[in-house]
Amino acid sequence: MSGLVMPKPDDATMRRRTEIVADMRIIVPGEGVVDATNEMRAFESDGLTAYRQLPLVVVLPETVAQVSRVLKYCNDRNIRVVPRGSGTSLSGGALPLEDAVLLVMSRFNRILAIDYPDRVVVAQPGVTNLGITTAVEQEGFYYAPDPSSQIACSIGGNVAENSGGVHCLKYGLTANNVLGIEMVLMNGEVVRLGGNHLDSEGYDLLGVMTGSEGLLGVVTEVTVRILKKPETARALLIGFPTSEQGGQCVADIIGAGIIPGGMEMMDRPAIHAAEDFVHAGYPLDVEALLIVELDGPGVEVDHLIGLVEAIAYKNGSTTCRISQSEQERLSFWAGRKAAFPAVGRISPDYYCMDGTIPRKELPKVLAGMRELSEKYGLGVANVFHAGDGNLHPLILYDANVQGELDKAESFGADILRLCVKVGGVLTGEHGVGVEKRDLMPEMFNQIDLDQQMRVKCAFDPNHLLNPGKVFPQLRRCAELGRMHVHRGQVAFPDIPRF
């Protein structure tokens, strides 16, 4: 797996594979257990296909009781477990381990309740992101977070990765739209956090779980907030001679106090790939293309369109189209939504990165990426959530050319180091997984990482849930729990201890 170091398989578990598979069939009868090599191939990787590994066995439970029994069984026997949703993760978060049960939640695919007065939907974790909007759109509602993979990605996976999307600038990430979850801990205990209400008192454990990448528990139910569709939504398609000018326009729009429903940017390679793929009517003579969507009451939208248009021309835009119909607005977005598969048509392989930077640093980082592209001799197509600085550079390479995958990984690592250097972070919505795991020390010191590991230990003291992900070095919980006592006194004796 391209030099990726994962936890060493446990020999005792590997020797008991036949017994474990038989016991899983008792817990999840019928077709819920997959153990044949060829059939497990479908689960050997997630969206980060550069890394592949067959699991010990694949288990597809249908009930919370089955999930609880599987986790308790594995906890009691020291067997590792890797949770998986739809497998669309782009950071290797659902990459199987050779000695681990792969717990696939795709059979949890029902919407359990829709409450329009309270504006909430209760769904099982295998329901797709778009499936929630489809269920409520006939009443004029929708679910705001909309990642590009929304047709396939599951709401449980969205919780695990704290997914965003093109409209998260105004309406927030998953964390801002999830009200409650039901989850199963590694010891089999079923707990509820939050509900169909606003913030709960006490520790924000729901916030801890959102974005925890399957390290703390397995989500079996999600309660989300739904919103009424805005009265009016229109989009501007703005072209610029340089990416730097486009980046400055983004900063100026936010600086003017305008919060668009969505604001996305693409560079020339991505523009051409998307236009060839979906024929959205994108201008091909520009270096950067900005899509700005404004929503709300019609009078307000018309006023904001005028302001954004003026800011765009001040920053040197050479073309500016304003959608005149819903169909035209959707056509503007069609190319952006299809950018990833579109780029897949112009390169044998691509490596999708995910870093976040302060908006004002966009011109500097885009220039830095061009320099890195020349350094590594690999092309890069940029597609990103410009409004919140969440970058998605697509590094173009050919896995059949010796050494190109390694170059792509090094190129990607340097992009993320650049993001951190300018005051950004390693990930915006794809998660750390295995992709960014070894870069965590670029952003956090050992004290930071140890403190994060202590949270993991509180939920999963034996490190059985999704090991090898997020943390560059596994530490025993006993090491992290050591307390220094000097002459009978602990440090800070006045702090309550639990």
Short mmCIF file of C-alpha atoms in Angstrom, two decimals:
data_model
loop_
_atom_site.label_atom_id
_atom_site.label_comp_id
_atom_site.label_asym_id
_atom_site.label_seq_id
_atom_site.Cartn_x
_atom_site.Cartn_y
_atom_site.Cartn_z
CA MET A 1 0.00 0.00 0.00
CA SER A 2 2.50 2.63 -1.22
CA GLY A 3 4.55 2.69 1.97
CA LEU A 4 1.51 3.20 4.22
CA VAL A 5 2.16 1.63 7.61
CA MET A 6 -0.89 0.13 9.30
CA PRO A 7 -1.23 -1.76 12.61
CA LYS A 8 0.32 -5.22 12.49
CA PRO A 9 -2.34 -7.95 12.18
CA ASP A 10 -3.04 -9.83 15.40
CA ASP A 11 -1.96 -13.45 14.89
CA ALA A 12 -4.41 -14.81 17.45
CA THR A 13 -7.33 -13.16 15.64
CA MET A 14 -6.15 -14.40 12.25
CA ARG A 15 -5.95 -17.99 13.55
CA ARG A 16 -9.55 -17.78 14.82
CA ARG A 17 -10.99 -16.46 11.56
CA THR A 18 -13.18 -19.51 10.85
CA GLU A 19 -14.61 -19.36 14.37
CA ILE A 20 -15.21 -15.60 14.16
CA VAL A 21 -17.01 -15.89 10.81
CA ALA A 22 -19.25 -18.66 12.19
CA ASP A 23 -20.10 -16.56 15.25
CA MET A 24 -20.88 -13.53 13.06
CA ARG A 25 -23.33 -15.66 11.06
CA ILE A 26 -25.15 -16.49 14.30
CA ILE A 27 -25.38 -12.81 15.28
CA VAL A 28 -26.28 -11.60 11.74
CA PRO A 29 -28.06 -14.49 9.99
CA GLY A 30 -29.03 -14.70 6.33
CA GLU A 31 -26.88 -12.78 3.84
CA GLY A 32 -25.41 -10.40 6.39
CA VAL A 33 -21.91 -11.94 6.48
CA VAL A 34 -19.49 -11.91 3.53
CA ASP A 35 -16.27 -13.92 3.84
CA ALA A 36 -15.41 -15.12 0.33
CA THR A 37 -12.35 -13.34 -1.07
CA ASN A 38 -13.90 -12.35 -4.41
CA GLU A 39 -17.05 -11.04 -2.73
CA MET A 40 -15.04 -8.99 -0.23
CA ARG A 41 -13.20 -7.21 -3.08
CA ALA A 42 -16.09 -4.75 -3.29
CA PHE A 43 -15.15 -3.55 0.21
CA GLU A 44 -11.34 -3.49 -0.03
CA SER A 45 -11.10 0.30 -0.33
CA ASP A 46 -13.18 3.45 0.01
CA GLY A 47 -13.02 6.54 -2.23
CA LEU A 48 -9.24 6.72 -1.69
CA THR A 49 -8.61 3.84 -4.07
CA ALA A 50 -4.83 4.15 -3.96
CA TYR A 51 -4.97 1.98 -0.82
CA ARG A 52 -6.61 -1.45 -0.72
CA GLN A 53 -6.85 -4.20 1.87
CA LEU A 54 -9.19 -7.16 2.26
CA PRO A 55 -10.87 -7.31 5.70
CA LEU A 56 -11.07 -10.32 7.98
CA VAL A 57 -14.80 -10.55 7.26
CA VAL A 58 -17.57 -8.18 6.16
CA VAL A 59 -20.65 -7.92 8.38
CA LEU A 60 -23.82 -6.06 7.32
CA PRO A 61 -26.18 -5.77 10.31
CA GLU A 62 -29.80 -4.66 10.02
CA THR A 63 -30.72 -3.85 13.63
CA VAL A 64 -29.23 -1.90 16.51
CA ALA A 65 -29.25 -5.10 18.57
CA GLN A 66 -27.05 -6.79 15.95
CA VAL A 67 -24.60 -3.89 15.93
CA SER A 68 -24.45 -4.02 19.73
CA ARG A 69 -23.84 -7.77 19.79
CA VAL A 70 -21.13 -7.57 17.10
CA LEU A 71 -19.26 -4.82 18.93
CA LYS A 72 -19.56 -6.51 22.34
CA TYR A 73 -18.38 -9.80 20.83
CA CYS A 74 -15.33 -8.12 19.29
CA ASN A 75 -14.60 -6.09 22.43
CA ASP A 76 -14.68 -9.19 24.64
CA ARG A 77 -12.29 -11.04 22.29
CA ASN A 78 -9.96 -8.15 21.43
CA ILE A 79 -10.97 -8.10 17.75
CA ARG A 80 -10.63 -4.87 15.77
CA VAL A 81 -13.61 -3.30 14.00
CA VAL A 82 -13.68 -0.83 11.08
CA PRO A 83 -17.06 0.92 10.56
CA ARG A 84 -18.10 1.76 6.99
CA GLY A 85 -20.97 3.73 5.49
CA SER A 86 -21.28 4.04 1.71
CA GLY A 87 -17.52 3.89 1.20
CA THR A 88 -17.23 7.32 -0.43
CA SER A 89 -14.61 8.62 2.03
CA LEU A 90 -11.69 10.31 0.25
CA SER A 91 -9.23 10.01 3.16
CA GLY A 92 -9.14 6.23 3.66
CA GLY A 93 -11.27 6.43 6.79
CA ALA A 94 -13.04 3.17 5.92
CA LEU A 95 -9.91 1.33 4.72
CA PRO A 96 -10.22 -2.25 6.07
CA LEU A 97 -7.63 -3.98 8.22
CA GLU A 98 -6.54 -7.56 7.58
CA ASP A 99 -7.51 -8.67 11.09
CA ALA A 100 -10.63 -6.49 11.52
CA VAL A 101 -14.34 -7.02 11.11
CA LEU A 102 -15.62 -4.52 8.53
CA LEU A 103 -18.96 -3.34 9.92
CA VAL A 104 -20.96 -2.03 6.96
CA MET A 105 -24.02 0.09 7.83
CA SER A 106 -25.61 0.27 4.38
CA ARG A 107 -28.64 -1.84 5.39
CA PHE A 108 -29.68 0.89 7.83
CA ASN A 109 -31.39 2.70 4.97
CA ARG A 110 -34.79 3.86 6.25
CA ILE A 111 -36.13 7.27 7.19
CA LEU A 112 -37.81 6.74 10.56
CA ALA A 113 -39.68 10.01 11.10
CA ILE A 114 -40.38 13.37 9.43
CA ASP A 115 -41.57 16.18 11.67
CA TYR A 116 -42.39 19.31 9.64
CA PRO A 117 -43.58 21.47 12.57
CA ASP A 118 -40.27 20.91 14.39
CA ARG A 119 -38.39 20.77 11.06
CA VAL A 120 -36.47 17.59 11.78
CA VAL A 121 -35.93 14.24 10.09
CA VAL A 122 -34.87 11.07 11.91
CA ALA A 123 -32.96 8.73 9.61
CA GLN A 124 -30.89 5.59 9.80
CA PRO A 125 -27.20 6.12 8.97
CA GLY A 126 -27.33 4.35 5.60
CA VAL A 127 -29.81 6.84 4.12
CA THR A 128 -28.07 8.92 1.47
CA ASN A 129 -27.54 12.64 1.95
CA LEU A 130 -29.71 13.44 -1.07
CA GLY A 131 -32.31 10.92 0.11
CA ILE A 132 -33.24 13.21 3.00
CA THR A 133 -33.93 16.15 0.69
CA THR A 134 -35.87 13.87 -1.69
CA ALA A 135 -38.08 12.74 1.20
CA VAL A 136 -39.10 16.28 2.19
CA GLU A 137 -38.87 18.38 -0.98
CA GLN A 138 -42.55 17.89 -1.89
CA GLU A 139 -43.35 20.00 1.20
CA GLY A 140 -40.84 22.69 0.21
CA PHE A 141 -38.04 21.60 2.58
CA TYR A 142 -34.46 20.41 2.07
CA TYR A 143 -31.36 19.29 3.96
CA ALA A 144 -28.67 21.96 3.58
CA PRO A 145 -25.25 20.18 3.64
CA ASP A 146 -24.68 18.95 0.08
CA PRO A 147 -21.29 17.32 -0.61
CA SER A 148 -20.56 16.52 -4.25
CA SER A 149 -21.10 12.82 -3.50
CA GLN A 150 -24.57 13.50 -2.03
CA ILE A 151 -26.26 11.05 -4.39
CA ALA A 152 -24.22 8.22 -2.83
CA CYS A 153 -22.72 9.29 0.51
CA SER A 154 -24.61 8.26 3.65
CA ILE A 155 -25.78 10.54 6.43
CA GLY A 156 -23.90 8.35 8.93
CA GLY A 157 -20.71 8.88 6.96
CA ASN A 158 -21.44 12.62 6.87
CA VAL A 159 -21.55 12.60 10.68
CA ALA A 160 -18.29 10.65 10.85
CA GLU A 161 -16.47 13.13 8.59
CA ASN A 162 -18.41 16.33 9.40
CA SER A 163 -19.11 16.75 5.68
CA GLY A 164 -19.86 20.11 4.12
CA GLY A 165 -20.75 20.95 0.54
CA VAL A 166 -21.29 23.95 -1.68
CA HIS A 167 -23.91 25.51 0.62
CA CYS A 168 -22.09 25.10 3.93
CA LEU A 169 -20.79 28.70 3.77
CA LYS A 170 -24.23 30.05 4.71
CA TYR A 171 -25.96 27.04 6.21
CA GLY A 172 -23.14 25.23 7.98
CA LEU A 173 -21.46 21.84 7.98
CA THR A 174 -22.98 18.60 9.23
CA ALA A 175 -22.15 19.67 12.80
CA ASN A 176 -24.45 22.68 12.40
CA ASN A 177 -27.34 20.60 11.07
CA VAL A 178 -27.28 17.44 13.21
CA LEU A 179 -29.41 17.65 16.35
CA GLY A 180 -28.98 14.16 17.78
CA ILE A 181 -27.65 10.65 17.26
CA GLU A 182 -28.02 7.16 18.61
CA MET A 183 -24.71 5.32 18.78
CA VAL A 184 -23.25 2.04 19.98
CA LEU A 185 -20.02 2.04 21.97
CA MET A 186 -17.33 -0.59 21.53
CA ASN A 187 -18.56 -2.46 24.61
CA GLY A 188 -22.03 -2.80 23.04
CA GLU A 189 -23.72 -0.09 25.08
CA VAL A 190 -26.35 1.93 23.19
CA VAL A 191 -26.44 5.67 24.01
CA ARG A 192 -28.30 8.72 22.74
CA LEU A 193 -26.85 12.19 22.35
CA GLY A 194 -29.02 15.23 21.66
CA GLY A 195 -32.45 14.90 20.07
CA ASN A 196 -35.02 16.96 18.16
CA HIS A 197 -34.15 20.10 20.07
CA LEU A 198 -31.40 22.70 20.17
CA ASP A 199 -28.21 22.42 22.24
CA SER A 200 -28.22 20.19 25.31
CA GLU A 201 -26.65 21.11 28.63
CA GLY A 202 -23.33 19.65 29.79
CA TYR A 203 -20.45 18.45 27.65
CA ASP A 204 -20.91 18.74 23.89
CA LEU A 205 -20.55 15.01 23.23
CA LEU A 206 -22.55 15.34 20.02
CA GLY A 207 -19.89 17.76 18.80
CA VAL A 208 -17.19 15.27 19.82
CA MET A 209 -18.86 12.49 17.82
CA THR A 210 -19.39 14.63 14.71
CA GLY A 211 -16.18 14.30 12.75
CA SER A 212 -14.76 11.50 14.93
CA GLU A 213 -14.15 9.27 11.87
CA GLY A 214 -15.44 6.03 13.39
CA LEU A 215 -12.93 6.09 16.26
CA LEU A 216 -15.39 6.53 19.14
CA GLY A 217 -18.58 4.63 18.31
CA VAL A 218 -20.91 3.42 15.56
CA VAL A 219 -23.83 5.71 14.70
CA THR A 220 -27.16 3.87 14.26
CA GLU A 221 -29.60 6.82 14.01
CA VAL A 222 -29.31 10.51 13.08
CA THR A 223 -31.69 13.41 13.74
CA VAL A 224 -31.10 16.32 11.35
CA ARG A 225 -32.49 19.81 10.90
CA ILE A 226 -34.34 20.54 7.65
CA LEU A 227 -34.87 24.01 6.19
CA LYS A 228 -37.56 25.67 4.10
CA LYS A 229 -36.39 26.27 0.55
CA PRO A 230 -35.58 29.95 -0.02
CA GLU A 231 -38.08 32.07 -1.92
CA THR A 232 -35.53 32.95 -4.60
CA ALA A 233 -32.13 31.55 -5.59
CA ARG A 234 -30.03 32.94 -8.43
CA ALA A 235 -26.42 32.41 -9.39
CA LEU A 236 -23.66 34.42 -11.06
CA LEU A 237 -21.05 32.79 -13.29
CA ILE A 238 -17.97 35.04 -13.19
CA GLY A 239 -14.75 34.58 -15.17
CA PHE A 240 -11.33 36.05 -14.34
CA PRO A 241 -8.00 36.33 -16.21
CA THR A 242 -6.11 34.93 -13.19
CA SER A 243 -6.90 32.75 -10.17
CA GLU A 244 -5.45 35.44 -7.93
CA GLN A 245 -8.09 37.91 -9.12
CA GLY A 246 -10.79 35.36 -8.50
CA GLY A 247 -9.45 34.70 -5.02
CA GLN A 248 -9.39 38.41 -4.23
CA CYS A 249 -12.99 38.73 -5.42
CA VAL A 250 -14.01 36.01 -2.94
CA ALA A 251 -12.33 37.87 -0.09
CA ASP A 252 -13.95 41.18 -1.13
CA ILE A 253 -17.45 39.67 -1.31
CA ILE A 254 -17.19 38.31 2.24
CA GLY A 255 -15.49 41.51 3.37
CA ALA A 256 -18.51 43.47 2.13
CA GLY A 257 -20.72 41.53 4.53
CA ILE A 258 -22.35 39.40 1.83
CA ILE A 259 -22.85 35.73 2.74
CA PRO A 260 -23.79 33.81 -0.43
CA GLY A 261 -25.71 30.56 -0.26
CA GLY A 262 -22.73 29.03 -2.05
CA MET A 263 -19.48 30.32 -3.57
CA GLU A 264 -17.30 27.93 -5.58
CA MET A 265 -14.21 28.41 -7.69
CA MET A 266 -12.57 26.36 -10.47
CA ASP A 267 -9.34 26.92 -12.39
CA ARG A 268 -8.72 26.44 -16.13
CA PRO A 269 -8.06 22.64 -16.15
CA ALA A 270 -11.19 22.02 -14.07
CA ILE A 271 -13.29 24.44 -16.17
CA HIS A 272 -12.36 22.71 -19.42
CA ALA A 273 -12.87 19.22 -17.99
CA ALA A 274 -16.29 20.12 -16.57
CA GLU A 275 -17.45 21.87 -19.74
CA ASP A 276 -16.42 18.93 -21.93
CA PHE A 277 -18.28 16.59 -19.58
CA VAL A 278 -21.61 18.35 -18.96
CA HIS A 279 -21.69 21.27 -21.47
CA ALA A 280 -22.83 23.77 -18.84
CA GLY A 281 -21.89 26.79 -20.98
CA TYR A 282 -18.74 27.70 -19.05
CA PRO A 283 -16.43 30.29 -20.66
CA LEU A 284 -13.24 28.61 -21.87
CA ASP A 285 -11.10 31.74 -22.24
CA VAL A 286 -10.71 32.42 -18.49
CA GLU A 287 -8.20 31.17 -15.92
CA ALA A 288 -10.64 31.09 -12.99
CA LEU A 289 -14.41 30.69 -12.76
CA LEU A 290 -16.42 31.75 -9.74
CA ILE A 291 -19.99 30.56 -9.08
CA VAL A 292 -21.81 32.76 -6.56
CA GLU A 293 -25.32 31.80 -5.47
CA LEU A 294 -27.51 34.27 -3.59
CA ASP A 295 -30.79 33.26 -1.97
CA GLY A 296 -33.59 34.79 0.05
CA PRO A 297 -36.43 37.22 -0.74
CA GLY A 298 -36.45 38.30 -4.40
CA VAL A 299 -35.80 42.00 -3.72
CA GLU A 300 -32.82 41.18 -1.49
CA VAL A 301 -31.36 38.77 -4.05
CA ASP A 302 -31.63 41.35 -6.85
CA HIS A 303 -29.87 43.94 -4.67
CA LEU A 304 -27.04 41.54 -3.72
CA ILE A 305 -26.54 40.49 -7.34
CA GLY A 306 -25.80 44.10 -8.20
CA LEU A 307 -23.28 44.39 -5.37
CA VAL A 308 -21.49 41.16 -6.30
CA GLU A 309 -21.40 42.11 -9.98
CA ALA A 310 -19.75 45.43 -9.10
CA ILE A 311 -17.15 43.70 -6.86
CA ALA A 312 -16.39 41.23 -9.66
CA TYR A 313 -15.76 43.95 -12.24
CA LYS A 314 -13.61 45.86 -9.75
CA ASN A 315 -11.44 42.74 -9.52
CA GLY A 316 -11.04 42.49 -13.29
CA SER A 317 -13.69 39.94 -14.28
CA THR A 318 -13.99 39.50 -18.03
CA THR A 319 -17.34 37.72 -18.08
CA CYS A 320 -20.37 37.71 -15.79
CA ARG A 321 -23.57 35.75 -16.48
CA ILE A 322 -26.56 35.94 -14.14
CA SER A 323 -29.03 33.06 -14.13
CA GLN A 324 -32.45 34.04 -15.48
CA SER A 325 -34.24 30.78 -14.69
CA GLU A 326 -34.05 27.85 -12.29
CA GLN A 327 -32.83 25.64 -15.13
CA GLU A 328 -29.99 28.02 -15.88
CA ARG A 329 -29.03 28.22 -12.19
CA LEU A 330 -28.89 24.42 -12.01
CA SER A 331 -26.80 24.30 -15.19
CA PHE A 332 -24.22 26.60 -13.57
CA TRP A 333 -23.92 24.10 -10.72
CA ALA A 334 -23.99 20.99 -12.93
CA GLY A 335 -20.39 21.40 -13.99
CA ARG A 336 -19.14 22.06 -10.46
CA LYS A 337 -21.02 19.05 -9.07
CA ALA A 338 -19.54 16.87 -11.80
CA ALA A 339 -16.01 18.27 -11.56
CA PHE A 340 -14.48 15.17 -9.94
CA PRO A 341 -15.72 12.63 -12.52
CA ALA A 342 -14.99 15.19 -15.25
CA VAL A 343 -11.33 15.37 -14.24
CA GLY A 344 -11.29 11.57 -14.21
CA ARG A 345 -11.80 11.73 -17.99
CA ILE A 346 -8.61 13.74 -18.61
CA SER A 347 -6.22 11.81 -16.37
CA PRO A 348 -5.81 8.07 -15.71
CA ASP A 349 -5.80 8.82 -11.97
CA TYR A 350 -6.19 11.80 -9.68
CA TYR A 351 -5.50 12.38 -6.01
CA CYS A 352 -8.12 14.62 -4.36
CA MET A 353 -6.79 16.74 -1.51
CA ASP A 354 -8.71 18.63 1.17
CA GLY A 355 -7.20 21.52 3.11
CA THR A 356 -8.67 24.73 4.48
CA ILE A 357 -7.08 28.17 4.59
CA PRO A 358 -8.04 31.73 5.57
CA ARG A 359 -9.84 33.27 2.57
CA LYS A 360 -7.35 36.12 2.29
CA GLU A 361 -4.59 33.59 1.60
CA LEU A 362 -6.25 32.14 -1.53
CA PRO A 363 -4.06 34.02 -4.05
CA LYS A 364 -0.87 33.07 -2.21
CA VAL A 365 -1.78 29.38 -1.89
CA LEU A 366 -2.91 29.09 -5.52
CA ALA A 367 0.43 30.57 -6.61
CA GLY A 368 2.23 28.13 -4.30
CA MET A 369 0.37 25.19 -5.84
CA ARG A 370 1.49 26.23 -9.31
CA GLU A 371 5.11 26.21 -8.12
CA LEU A 372 4.65 22.77 -6.57
CA SER A 373 3.09 21.52 -9.81
CA GLU A 374 6.23 22.54 -11.69
CA LYS A 375 8.45 21.05 -8.99
CA TYR A 376 6.79 17.61 -9.15
CA GLY A 377 6.02 17.62 -12.86
CA LEU A 378 2.36 16.77 -12.24
CA GLY A 379 -0.71 18.69 -13.28
CA VAL A 380 -3.29 19.95 -10.81
CA ALA A 381 -6.92 21.00 -11.28
CA ASN A 382 -8.40 23.19 -8.57
CA VAL A 383 -12.00 22.93 -7.44
CA PHE A 384 -12.88 24.38 -4.08
CA HIS A 385 -15.40 25.90 -1.70
CA ALA A 386 -14.03 29.38 -2.08
CA GLY A 387 -16.32 31.03 0.44
CA ASP A 388 -14.89 29.16 3.43
CA GLY A 389 -11.42 28.50 2.04
CA ASN A 390 -11.87 24.72 1.71
CA LEU A 391 -9.54 23.64 -1.12
CA HIS A 392 -9.88 20.48 -3.21
CA PRO A 393 -6.83 20.32 -5.50
CA LEU A 394 -6.97 17.31 -7.84
CA ILE A 395 -3.44 16.10 -8.52
CA LEU A 396 -3.24 14.37 -11.92
CA TYR A 397 -1.05 11.27 -12.23
CA ASP A 398 -0.85 7.80 -13.77
CA ALA A 399 -0.58 4.93 -11.31
CA ASN A 400 0.85 2.74 -14.09
CA VAL A 401 3.92 5.00 -14.31
CA GLN A 402 6.53 3.93 -11.79
CA GLY A 403 6.86 6.42 -8.96
CA GLU A 404 4.01 8.75 -9.96
CA LEU A 405 1.76 7.76 -7.04
CA ASP A 406 4.60 8.52 -4.62
CA LYS A 407 5.14 11.89 -6.32
CA ALA A 408 1.43 12.66 -6.12
CA GLU A 409 1.39 11.84 -2.40
CA SER A 410 4.43 14.06 -1.77
CA PHE A 411 2.85 16.86 -3.84
CA GLY A 412 -0.34 16.55 -1.79
CA ALA A 413 1.56 16.57 1.49
CA ASP A 414 3.35 19.78 0.48
CA ILE A 415 0.00 21.41 -0.37
CA LEU A 416 -1.31 20.58 3.10
CA ARG A 417 1.90 21.86 4.72
CA LEU A 418 1.38 25.11 2.81
CA CYS A 419 -2.20 25.30 4.11
CA VAL A 420 -1.00 24.94 7.71
CA LYS A 421 1.83 27.42 7.14
CA VAL A 422 -0.59 30.20 6.13
CA GLY A 423 -2.80 29.59 9.17
CA GLY A 424 -5.09 26.89 7.80
CA VAL A 425 -5.80 23.28 8.73
CA LEU A 426 -5.16 19.83 7.28
CA THR A 427 -8.77 19.01 6.44
CA GLY A 428 -12.05 20.77 5.85
CA GLU A 429 -14.52 17.94 5.32
CA HIS A 430 -12.80 14.78 4.04
CA GLY A 431 -11.30 13.87 7.40
CA VAL A 432 -7.81 12.75 8.35
CA GLY A 433 -8.16 8.98 7.87
CA VAL A 434 -4.92 7.45 6.70
CA GLU A 435 -4.27 10.08 4.02
CA LYS A 436 -3.33 12.90 6.41
CA ARG A 437 -2.54 10.82 9.49
CA ASP A 438 1.23 11.19 9.26
CA LEU A 439 0.89 14.95 8.71
CA MET A 440 -0.87 15.52 12.03
CA PRO A 441 2.42 16.60 13.71
CA GLU A 442 2.61 19.46 11.17
CA MET A 443 -0.39 20.99 12.94
CA PHE A 444 -0.38 19.51 16.46
CA ASN A 445 2.42 18.97 18.96
CA GLN A 446 2.67 15.80 21.05
CA ILE A 447 0.74 17.34 23.94
CA ASP A 448 -2.14 18.13 21.58
CA LEU A 449 -2.13 14.63 20.10
CA ASP A 450 -1.98 12.98 23.51
CA GLN A 451 -4.98 15.01 24.67
CA GLN A 452 -6.94 13.95 21.59
CA MET A 453 -5.92 10.35 22.23
CA ARG A 454 -7.29 10.59 25.78
CA VAL A 455 -10.72 11.32 24.31
CA LYS A 456 -10.36 8.18 22.21
CA CYS A 457 -9.41 6.22 25.33
CA ALA A 458 -12.54 7.37 27.16
CA PHE A 459 -14.73 5.77 24.48
CA ASP A 460 -12.52 2.88 23.31
CA PRO A 461 -9.80 2.04 25.87
CA ASN A 462 -8.49 -0.96 23.92
CA HIS A 463 -8.11 0.91 20.59
CA LEU A 464 -10.29 -1.60 18.75
CA LEU A 465 -12.40 0.86 16.74
CA ASN A 466 -10.79 1.91 13.45
CA PRO A 467 -7.16 1.71 14.61
CA GLY A 468 -4.44 3.10 12.37
CA LYS A 469 -6.53 6.12 11.38
CA VAL A 470 -6.08 9.81 12.40
CA PHE A 471 -3.29 9.28 14.97
CA PRO A 472 0.26 8.94 13.58
CA GLN A 473 1.34 6.85 16.57
CA LEU A 474 -0.82 4.59 18.73
CA ARG A 475 -0.30 5.02 22.47
CA ARG A 476 -1.59 2.72 25.19
CA CYS A 477 -4.30 4.41 27.25
CA ALA A 478 -2.44 3.43 30.42
CA GLU A 479 0.53 5.55 29.30
CA LEU A 480 -1.67 8.59 28.74
CA GLY A 481 -3.41 8.14 32.08
CA ARG A 482 -0.26 8.26 34.18
CA MET A 483 -0.36 10.84 36.92
CA HIS A 484 2.81 12.29 38.40
CA VAL A 485 2.79 12.34 42.20
CA HIS A 486 5.55 14.28 43.97
CA ARG A 487 5.92 13.88 47.76
CA GLY A 488 2.36 12.70 48.03
CA GLN A 489 0.93 15.61 46.03
CA VAL A 490 -0.52 15.55 42.51
CA ALA A 491 -0.21 18.56 40.25
CA PHE A 492 -3.06 21.06 40.65
CA PRO A 493 -4.67 19.29 43.64
CA ASP A 494 -7.59 21.75 43.68
CA ILE A 495 -8.98 20.43 40.34
CA PRO A 496 -11.76 17.82 40.78
CA ARG A 497 -10.75 14.39 39.45
CA PHE A 498 -13.08 11.72 38.17
#
